[in-house]
XYZ file of C-alpha atoms in Angstrom:
537
model
C -177.279 -118.279 -80.677
C -175.406 -120.975 -82.578
C -176.835 -122.476 -85.758
C -179.541 -125.085 -85.216
C -178.714 -128.312 -87.052
C -181.063 -130.789 -85.389
C -184.574 -131.271 -86.725
C -185.671 -132.662 -83.352
C -184.462 -129.578 -81.526
C -185.860 -127.170 -84.126
C -189.308 -128.757 -84.001
C -189.558 -128.650 -80.198
C -187.895 -125.282 -79.665
C -190.155 -123.571 -82.220
C -193.277 -125.476 -81.148
C -195.790 -124.635 -78.461
C -197.043 -125.962 -75.121
C -200.164 -128.058 -74.627
C -201.537 -128.772 -71.145
C -202.154 -132.471 -70.546
C -203.138 -132.534 -66.881
C -204.163 -129.743 -64.544
C -202.711 -131.400 -61.473
C -203.443 -134.090 -58.898
C -200.704 -133.231 -56.420
C -196.921 -132.730 -56.494
C -195.110 -134.957 -58.992
C -191.783 -136.533 -58.022
C -191.034 -138.571 -61.135
C -191.908 -138.675 -64.836
C -190.814 -141.060 -67.580
C -191.904 -141.867 -71.137
C -191.792 -145.116 -73.036
C -189.325 -145.647 -75.852
C -191.929 -144.683 -78.474
C -193.098 -141.666 -76.460
C -196.759 -142.727 -76.526
C -196.929 -143.835 -72.894
C -196.346 -141.505 -69.972
C -195.902 -142.602 -66.343
C -196.167 -140.193 -63.414
C -195.173 -140.773 -59.792
C -196.732 -138.597 -57.087
C -195.656 -137.708 -53.572
C -198.689 -139.531 -52.139
C -197.454 -142.857 -53.560
C -199.731 -143.012 -56.614
C -198.362 -144.147 -59.989
C -200.435 -143.307 -63.088
C -199.976 -144.465 -66.664
C -201.260 -142.480 -69.655
C -201.565 -144.084 -73.098
C -202.034 -141.471 -75.825
C -203.061 -144.081 -78.385
C -206.177 -144.743 -76.319
C -206.767 -141.006 -75.933
C -206.901 -140.645 -79.708
C -209.498 -143.406 -79.862
C -211.818 -141.432 -77.620
C -210.574 -142.223 -74.120
C -209.118 -139.749 -71.670
C -207.248 -139.842 -68.398
C -204.966 -142.509 -67.035
C -205.201 -146.138 -68.102
C -204.609 -147.308 -64.546
C -203.274 -146.071 -61.236
C -201.316 -148.011 -58.628
C -200.935 -146.942 -55.009
C -197.583 -147.592 -53.316
C -196.723 -147.171 -49.654
C -194.484 -144.098 -49.924
C -193.633 -141.228 -52.244
C -192.511 -142.378 -55.698
C -188.960 -141.091 -56.149
C -188.111 -142.516 -59.594
C -189.567 -144.480 -62.517
C -188.128 -146.439 -65.447
C -189.641 -148.353 -68.377
C -188.097 -151.599 -69.552
C -186.597 -151.671 -73.035
C -189.736 -153.369 -74.427
C -192.107 -151.048 -72.459
C -193.853 -153.988 -70.776
C -192.575 -153.408 -67.230
C -192.478 -150.224 -65.175
C -190.048 -150.040 -62.252
C -190.910 -147.641 -59.412
C -188.679 -146.708 -56.502
C -190.310 -145.780 -53.192
C -188.526 -145.798 -49.878
C -185.854 -148.500 -49.981
C -187.931 -150.767 -52.247
C -188.117 -151.136 -56.023
C -191.525 -152.279 -57.248
C -191.953 -153.841 -60.693
C -195.373 -153.152 -62.232
C -197.075 -154.638 -65.290
C -197.714 -151.902 -67.857
C -200.775 -153.653 -69.295
C -202.880 -153.960 -66.132
C -201.023 -151.982 -63.449
C -200.514 -154.910 -61.052
C -197.353 -155.192 -58.975
C -195.421 -158.237 -60.158
C -192.785 -158.328 -57.423
C -190.969 -156.039 -54.993
C -187.307 -155.965 -54.155
C -186.027 -157.228 -50.824
C -185.579 -154.658 -48.089
C -181.998 -154.898 -46.847
C -180.795 -155.202 -43.269
C -179.398 -151.848 -42.169
C -177.267 -153.409 -39.417
C -175.040 -155.330 -41.841
C -172.063 -153.165 -42.725
C -170.847 -154.986 -45.836
C -173.228 -154.091 -48.710
C -172.359 -157.302 -50.552
C -173.906 -159.316 -47.729
C -177.270 -157.580 -48.177
C -179.787 -158.520 -50.896
C -181.534 -155.147 -51.071
C -181.244 -151.440 -50.408
C -181.264 -150.276 -46.801
C -182.085 -146.612 -47.552
C -184.078 -144.496 -49.999
C -183.821 -145.321 -53.715
C -182.781 -142.249 -55.713
C -182.676 -143.338 -59.382
C -183.617 -146.165 -61.739
C -182.298 -147.124 -65.172
C -183.303 -149.930 -67.524
C -180.875 -152.097 -69.444
C -181.500 -151.677 -73.170
C -179.794 -154.975 -73.928
C -181.887 -157.083 -71.547
C -185.602 -156.455 -71.252
C -185.929 -157.718 -67.674
C -182.882 -156.033 -66.125
C -182.796 -152.767 -64.156
C -180.244 -150.814 -62.134
C -181.041 -148.746 -59.040
C -179.066 -146.342 -56.876
C -179.635 -145.404 -53.258
C -178.406 -143.093 -50.541
C -176.915 -146.187 -48.876
C -174.019 -145.771 -51.345
C -174.710 -148.814 -53.541
C -175.923 -149.558 -57.060
C -177.862 -152.798 -57.406
C -178.791 -154.844 -60.470
C -182.182 -156.553 -60.652
C -183.250 -159.302 -63.065
C -186.900 -160.339 -63.176
C -186.029 -163.718 -64.696
C -184.626 -164.768 -61.315
C -188.034 -164.366 -59.684
C -190.358 -167.375 -59.578
C -193.957 -166.246 -59.520
C -195.965 -167.520 -56.566
C -192.931 -168.802 -54.670
C -191.233 -165.659 -53.374
C -192.895 -162.468 -52.232
C -189.788 -160.368 -52.930
C -186.761 -160.534 -55.184
C -183.055 -160.155 -54.258
C -180.543 -158.244 -56.345
C -178.205 -160.269 -58.536
C -175.254 -157.856 -58.284
C -174.194 -154.915 -56.156
C -171.698 -152.162 -56.974
C -170.210 -150.263 -54.052
C -167.632 -147.521 -53.821
C -163.987 -148.438 -53.831
C -163.235 -146.886 -50.455
C -164.534 -148.909 -47.501
C -163.411 -146.554 -44.743
C -166.088 -144.658 -42.903
C -169.640 -144.225 -44.069
C -170.444 -144.749 -47.735
C -171.259 -141.645 -49.753
C -174.879 -141.373 -50.881
C -175.582 -141.820 -54.604
C -178.043 -139.343 -56.092
C -178.211 -140.213 -59.817
C -177.390 -143.045 -62.206
C -177.036 -143.718 -65.947
C -175.906 -146.455 -68.333
C -173.087 -145.552 -70.758
C -171.653 -147.689 -73.535
C -169.248 -147.828 -76.424
C -172.255 -147.144 -78.638
C -175.237 -144.966 -77.810
C -177.546 -147.841 -76.891
C -175.100 -150.217 -75.211
C -174.775 -150.769 -71.457
C -171.083 -151.362 -70.870
C -170.601 -149.005 -67.917
C -172.576 -147.536 -65.042
C -172.005 -143.905 -64.122
C -173.248 -142.403 -60.879
C -173.054 -139.111 -59.015
C -172.695 -138.776 -55.256
C -173.795 -136.258 -52.686
C -170.231 -134.987 -52.201
C -169.590 -134.295 -55.889
C -167.774 -137.556 -56.694
C -168.281 -139.104 -60.134
C -168.281 -142.929 -60.019
C -167.771 -145.453 -62.818
C -168.305 -149.223 -62.767
C -167.860 -151.843 -65.459
C -171.289 -153.483 -65.598
C -169.801 -156.633 -67.136
C -167.476 -157.362 -64.198
C -167.330 -156.947 -60.434
C -164.405 -154.543 -60.572
C -164.361 -151.715 -57.988
C -165.414 -148.240 -58.934
C -163.215 -145.616 -60.569
C -163.777 -142.346 -58.753
C -163.396 -138.765 -59.877
C -163.368 -136.776 -56.656
C -164.638 -133.206 -56.556
C -166.198 -133.322 -59.991
C -168.475 -130.616 -58.603
C -168.227 -128.384 -55.570
C -171.110 -129.855 -53.650
C -173.290 -132.751 -54.684
C -174.161 -133.937 -58.173
C -177.877 -133.379 -58.731
C -178.421 -135.011 -62.121
C -176.501 -137.130 -64.631
C -177.434 -138.201 -68.178
C -175.822 -139.964 -71.138
C -175.552 -137.623 -74.129
C -173.472 -139.777 -76.483
C -171.276 -142.843 -76.624
C -168.822 -142.708 -73.682
C -170.011 -139.202 -72.754
C -172.124 -137.974 -69.865
C -173.292 -134.577 -68.687
C -173.626 -133.686 -65.006
C -175.425 -130.922 -63.126
C -174.038 -129.956 -59.717
C -175.034 -127.880 -56.743
C -172.319 -125.383 -57.726
C -174.521 -124.095 -60.600
C -172.237 -125.785 -63.150
C -173.031 -128.141 -66.035
C -170.079 -130.309 -67.092
C -169.468 -132.644 -70.026
C -167.294 -135.714 -69.352
C -165.571 -138.405 -71.384
C -165.740 -141.454 -69.136
C -162.481 -142.799 -70.574
C -160.627 -139.790 -69.114
C -162.295 -138.506 -65.961
C -159.398 -136.337 -64.880
C -160.750 -133.211 -66.566
C -164.119 -132.337 -68.048
C -164.480 -131.619 -71.763
C -166.466 -128.430 -71.167
C -168.279 -126.627 -68.375
C -170.848 -123.858 -68.282
C -172.544 -122.035 -65.444
C -176.309 -122.393 -65.161
C -178.587 -120.914 -62.461
C -179.737 -122.810 -59.437
C -182.804 -124.984 -60.079
C -185.975 -124.986 -58.035
C -186.927 -128.197 -56.254
C -185.690 -131.016 -58.514
C -183.339 -130.547 -61.452
C -183.699 -132.873 -64.398
C -181.908 -133.456 -67.708
C -183.509 -134.896 -70.848
C -181.619 -135.797 -74.035
C -183.027 -135.419 -77.553
C -183.744 -138.578 -79.588
C -180.704 -137.958 -81.824
C -178.389 -137.233 -78.825
C -177.351 -133.856 -80.273
C -179.082 -131.660 -77.675
C -180.320 -131.831 -74.122
C -182.506 -129.714 -71.851
C -182.052 -128.709 -68.216
C -184.816 -127.376 -65.982
C -184.167 -123.913 -64.505
C -185.799 -122.005 -61.701
C -185.725 -118.976 -59.451
C -182.305 -117.385 -59.933
C -182.532 -117.316 -63.733
C -185.563 -115.026 -63.653
C -184.738 -113.106 -60.494
C -187.536 -114.649 -58.402
C -185.461 -116.144 -55.611
C -188.363 -116.070 -53.150
C -190.885 -117.567 -55.544
C -191.331 -120.708 -53.470
C -192.273 -118.579 -50.447
C -195.054 -116.716 -52.234
C -197.643 -119.196 -50.983
C -198.550 -120.751 -54.319
C -196.755 -121.916 -57.433
C -199.488 -120.430 -59.631
C -198.427 -116.880 -58.848
C -197.940 -114.873 -62.022
C -194.563 -113.617 -60.781
C -193.276 -117.174 -60.453
C -191.646 -118.004 -63.754
C -189.217 -120.751 -64.629
C -187.898 -122.215 -67.809
C -186.059 -124.921 -69.694
C -182.565 -124.392 -71.047
C -181.439 -126.008 -74.326
C -177.782 -126.984 -74.845
C -175.670 -128.641 -77.529
C -174.322 -132.023 -76.466
C -170.901 -131.709 -78.087
C -169.702 -128.397 -76.595
C -172.407 -127.258 -74.100
C -173.306 -124.199 -76.166
C -176.460 -122.636 -74.792
C -179.052 -122.450 -77.573
C -181.866 -120.727 -75.705
C -184.329 -120.857 -72.843
C -188.086 -121.330 -72.964
C -190.393 -119.818 -70.359
C -192.792 -122.054 -68.467
C -195.778 -121.117 -66.321
C -194.798 -123.140 -63.276
C -191.754 -124.583 -61.556
C -190.637 -127.769 -63.368
C -189.718 -130.839 -61.370
C -189.222 -133.518 -64.045
C -188.765 -133.537 -67.818
C -188.626 -136.293 -70.461
C -188.119 -136.261 -74.248
C -190.171 -138.775 -76.245
C -188.032 -140.638 -78.750
C -190.401 -141.484 -81.616
C -192.963 -138.704 -81.163
C -190.319 -136.013 -80.445
C -192.406 -134.415 -77.717
C -191.007 -132.798 -74.584
C -192.996 -133.613 -71.429
C -192.592 -131.335 -68.413
C -194.078 -131.977 -64.965
C -194.439 -128.966 -62.674
C -194.262 -128.981 -58.916
C -197.941 -127.989 -58.649
C -198.974 -131.170 -60.496
C -199.572 -129.770 -63.974
C -198.106 -131.655 -66.937
C -197.147 -129.858 -70.152
C -196.084 -131.235 -73.500
C -194.163 -129.160 -76.029
C -194.333 -130.294 -79.620
C -194.099 -128.978 -83.145
C -196.963 -127.325 -84.983
C -197.553 -130.475 -87.022
C -197.948 -132.577 -83.874
C -200.116 -130.159 -81.935
C -203.260 -131.685 -83.435
C -202.094 -135.052 -82.139
C -201.378 -133.553 -78.718
C -204.705 -131.755 -78.715
C -206.450 -135.085 -79.180
C -204.733 -136.144 -75.968
C -205.589 -132.892 -74.227
C -208.089 -133.047 -71.381
C -209.698 -129.812 -72.473
C -210.570 -131.612 -75.685
C -212.775 -133.911 -73.665
C -214.408 -130.943 -71.947
C -215.204 -129.455 -75.348
C -216.766 -132.735 -76.420
C -218.865 -132.813 -73.257
C -219.974 -129.225 -73.827
C -220.908 -130.071 -77.389
C -222.840 -133.089 -76.156
C -224.851 -130.893 -73.788
C -225.671 -128.475 -76.599
C -226.814 -131.332 -78.806
C -228.902 -132.752 -75.958
C -230.994 -129.579 -75.889
C -232.245 -130.424 -79.368
C -232.623 -134.136 -78.638
C -236.183 -135.368 -78.001
C -236.789 -138.282 -75.647
C -240.167 -140.034 -75.563
C -241.978 -141.311 -72.493
C -245.254 -143.007 -73.300
C -247.274 -140.887 -75.723
C -245.572 -137.602 -74.771
C -242.268 -136.089 -75.912
C -239.961 -133.795 -73.939
C -236.610 -132.119 -74.603
C -233.738 -133.840 -72.812
C -233.054 -130.813 -70.614
C -236.760 -130.265 -69.756
C -237.904 -133.639 -68.458
C -240.863 -133.602 -66.035
C -240.207 -134.485 -62.394
C -241.510 -138.036 -62.788
C -238.749 -138.887 -65.307
C -234.963 -138.807 -65.088
C -232.140 -139.531 -67.534
C -230.001 -142.626 -66.957
C -226.234 -142.890 -67.378
C -226.729 -144.815 -70.637
C -228.775 -141.998 -72.154
C -232.214 -143.532 -71.587
C -235.153 -142.372 -69.483
C -236.647 -144.015 -66.417
C -239.534 -143.143 -64.128
C -238.626 -141.705 -60.746
C -239.826 -143.745 -57.783
C -242.586 -141.852 -56.013
C -242.155 -141.444 -52.268
C -245.268 -141.837 -50.121
C -245.248 -138.624 -48.110
C -248.134 -139.813 -45.903
C -246.045 -142.738 -44.726
C -243.342 -140.344 -43.591
C -245.713 -138.170 -41.551
C -245.689 -138.516 -37.787
C -248.478 -140.803 -36.558
C -249.041 -140.825 -32.779
C -248.565 -144.206 -31.180
C -251.542 -145.898 -29.587
C -251.357 -146.923 -25.927
C -250.266 -150.534 -25.447
C -252.933 -153.180 -25.166
C -253.315 -155.565 -22.280
C -251.557 -158.351 -24.173
C -248.672 -156.044 -25.119
C -248.198 -154.977 -21.505
C -248.282 -158.548 -20.293
C -245.824 -159.844 -22.908
C -243.470 -156.870 -22.886
C -240.147 -157.415 -21.133
C -238.203 -154.483 -19.715
C -234.379 -154.623 -19.906
C -232.629 -155.427 -16.657
C -230.538 -152.244 -16.851
C -233.682 -150.093 -16.536
C -233.299 -147.667 -13.637
C -236.840 -148.101 -12.269
C -238.592 -151.149 -13.631
C -241.653 -150.767 -11.439
C -242.139 -147.149 -12.458
C -241.931 -148.099 -16.115
C -244.547 -150.803 -15.646
C -246.777 -148.387 -13.764
C -246.585 -145.835 -16.586
C -247.489 -148.455 -19.146
C -250.404 -149.684 -17.076
C -251.581 -146.135 -16.372
C -251.728 -145.389 -20.116
C -253.670 -148.591 -20.640
C -256.079 -147.696 -17.829
C -256.701 -144.203 -19.200
C -257.325 -145.533 -22.693
C -259.593 -148.257 -21.315
C -261.565 -145.721 -19.255
C -261.945 -143.335 -22.216
C -263.144 -146.134 -24.505
C -265.730 -147.304 -21.984
C -267.034 -143.760 -21.524
C -267.415 -143.317 -25.296
C -269.348 -146.564 -25.471
C -271.580 -145.441 -22.578
C -270.716 -148.503 -20.517
C -269.971 -148.574 -16.819
C -266.367 -148.043 -15.819
C -265.148 -150.756 -13.406
C -263.693 -149.719 -10.084
C -260.440 -151.666 -10.564
C -259.238 -149.785 -13.615
C -255.686 -150.166 -12.361
C -255.977 -153.916 -13.022
C -253.738 -155.411 -10.347
C -253.618 -158.792 -12.044
C -252.245 -157.276 -15.256
C -249.462 -155.510 -13.338
C -248.590 -158.718 -11.532
C -248.353 -160.776 -14.737
C -246.164 -158.172 -16.468
C -243.912 -157.843 -13.427
C -243.561 -161.611 -13.155
C -242.384 -161.858 -16.769
C -240.019 -158.922 -16.411
C -238.402 -159.872 -13.083
C -239.220 -163.502 -12.326
C -236.567 -163.725 -9.579
C -238.574 -161.429 -7.294
C -241.798 -163.498 -7.543
C -242.200 -166.361 -5.080
C -243.772 -169.568 -6.310
C -246.301 -170.760 -3.756
C -245.810 -174.403 -4.744
C -242.012 -174.274 -4.400
C -240.310 -175.314 -1.178
C -239.372 -172.273 0.925
C -236.015 -171.713 2.553
C -233.905 -172.767 -0.437
C -232.193 -169.412 -0.979
C -231.088 -166.507 1.150
C -233.695 -164.263 -0.452
C -236.432 -166.779 0.311
C -235.393 -167.017 3.963
C -235.453 -163.245 4.241
C -239.114 -163.197 3.130
C -240.325 -165.879 5.537
C -243.163 -164.600 7.707
C -243.799 -161.560 5.527
C -247.331 -161.261 4.197
C -248.069 -160.240 0.636
C -249.521 -156.861 -0.234
C -253.259 -157.269 -0.931
C -253.078 -154.680 -3.697
C -249.992 -155.560 -5.768
C -249.617 -159.156 -4.561
C -245.865 -158.866 -3.851
C -244.243 -159.483 -0.457
C -241.862 -156.584 -1.083
C -244.642 -154.060 -1.690
C -244.129 -151.940 -4.786
C -247.352 -149.958 -4.823
C -246.924 -148.265 -1.422
C -250.058 -149.751 0.128
C -248.181 -151.710 2.824
C -246.097 -148.667 3.755
C -249.165 -146.507 4.348
C -250.660 -148.881 6.905
């Protein structure tokens, strides 16, 4: 191992891991603010979460806000002043307010049938990477598999007038023959470390692309920079970038001379997504490593990423000559990594959703304050203290964990009386038979299969109840218990169309003509006998 000269590297490499989040699903993107005290995560289910560690130290825990987008979040980027968060999902770039988590504006979705990319105001395919312009707080750059790099400026958007925002500039590849090569990664490079003079991008065929961000000049291509596609690209110094390819090679390039790389080193194949993070002083960078490095090529097929045999790590390299300084083990397969600038903390997101932070021994107390297990310890301590806490209710006192059934603890820590449920009201009480008025005023729905039978059952119950009541009173039971008049009144209210009015003029309808000359039943009083008396004659 070469001598370690960077304090940033020494502090992180000799530090220890602290678990920040136990996982809410696979993470596709991770980015930190410039001061390293804000962390944004993008999930495969379209959720974007922001964590503010300053609020965690003040007693809060968890995300400040979460925003749900339509598709999986592929990439994230903070603005230079950390007030805006750009998120790429699908072919759209969404710009979110960091303070409240509201979407300010979305980019325009381009027309895929227009061949010339300069005639389209937005991406027509999936966005792969996002970078913020350090010189302008409202400017971002995005790359896509449609083969273009687009520049976005939020100052061109008028709030409340447009629902989406067009790009102000588009960079396409120099060659216009055939289909454009997809762009997988993007980075700003300048004459100084924090300038944005050039845009460097890597393609799916291993081509390294360079554009002058100050002009509309065509791209300068370095074909076959890697055998296969370029997975990741990052700026490690002024006019220098490092690339990671599908050929298991890491290469260092001077963008002024792209003919040959400065140095190259072989590094094992990564699992899932490879990511590069540069130290705050630009002297070192880390690369996520996976299966082949630890001889677990079939780790992803084991059924779960939490298998003890599944190990991955993070490789540390020197930015000037690509000397490998060491590798740190990690319990999980990393998908994204970011290095906080001011706090000098290394954040690692695993594919199973867990988020780790590696920091020095002096900063572990700070990280522990932001650790979710810290909150669990505080809750456990609160429960233990509650056992000795005495709450009063009236003239009696009870321990907080031994309240009687008539009391319960509120969310604010107080005590309230539980509402008593009348069990007698819930018991089954048999229904009384309907009274004469209820039978007369009750209307049966027209979709009833047998209206007459329903009325007969109701009247029969009434007759039985009436007969029983008279017998208990010792009174005489009348012969006409069936009460023909009651049946007739109820039937007339239920089906008035079948009842003939004696005062009305006959022969007005077809039904009336059909009933001419037919005598009424002396028992039920209906011409179309319903009681069966006329049929038995």
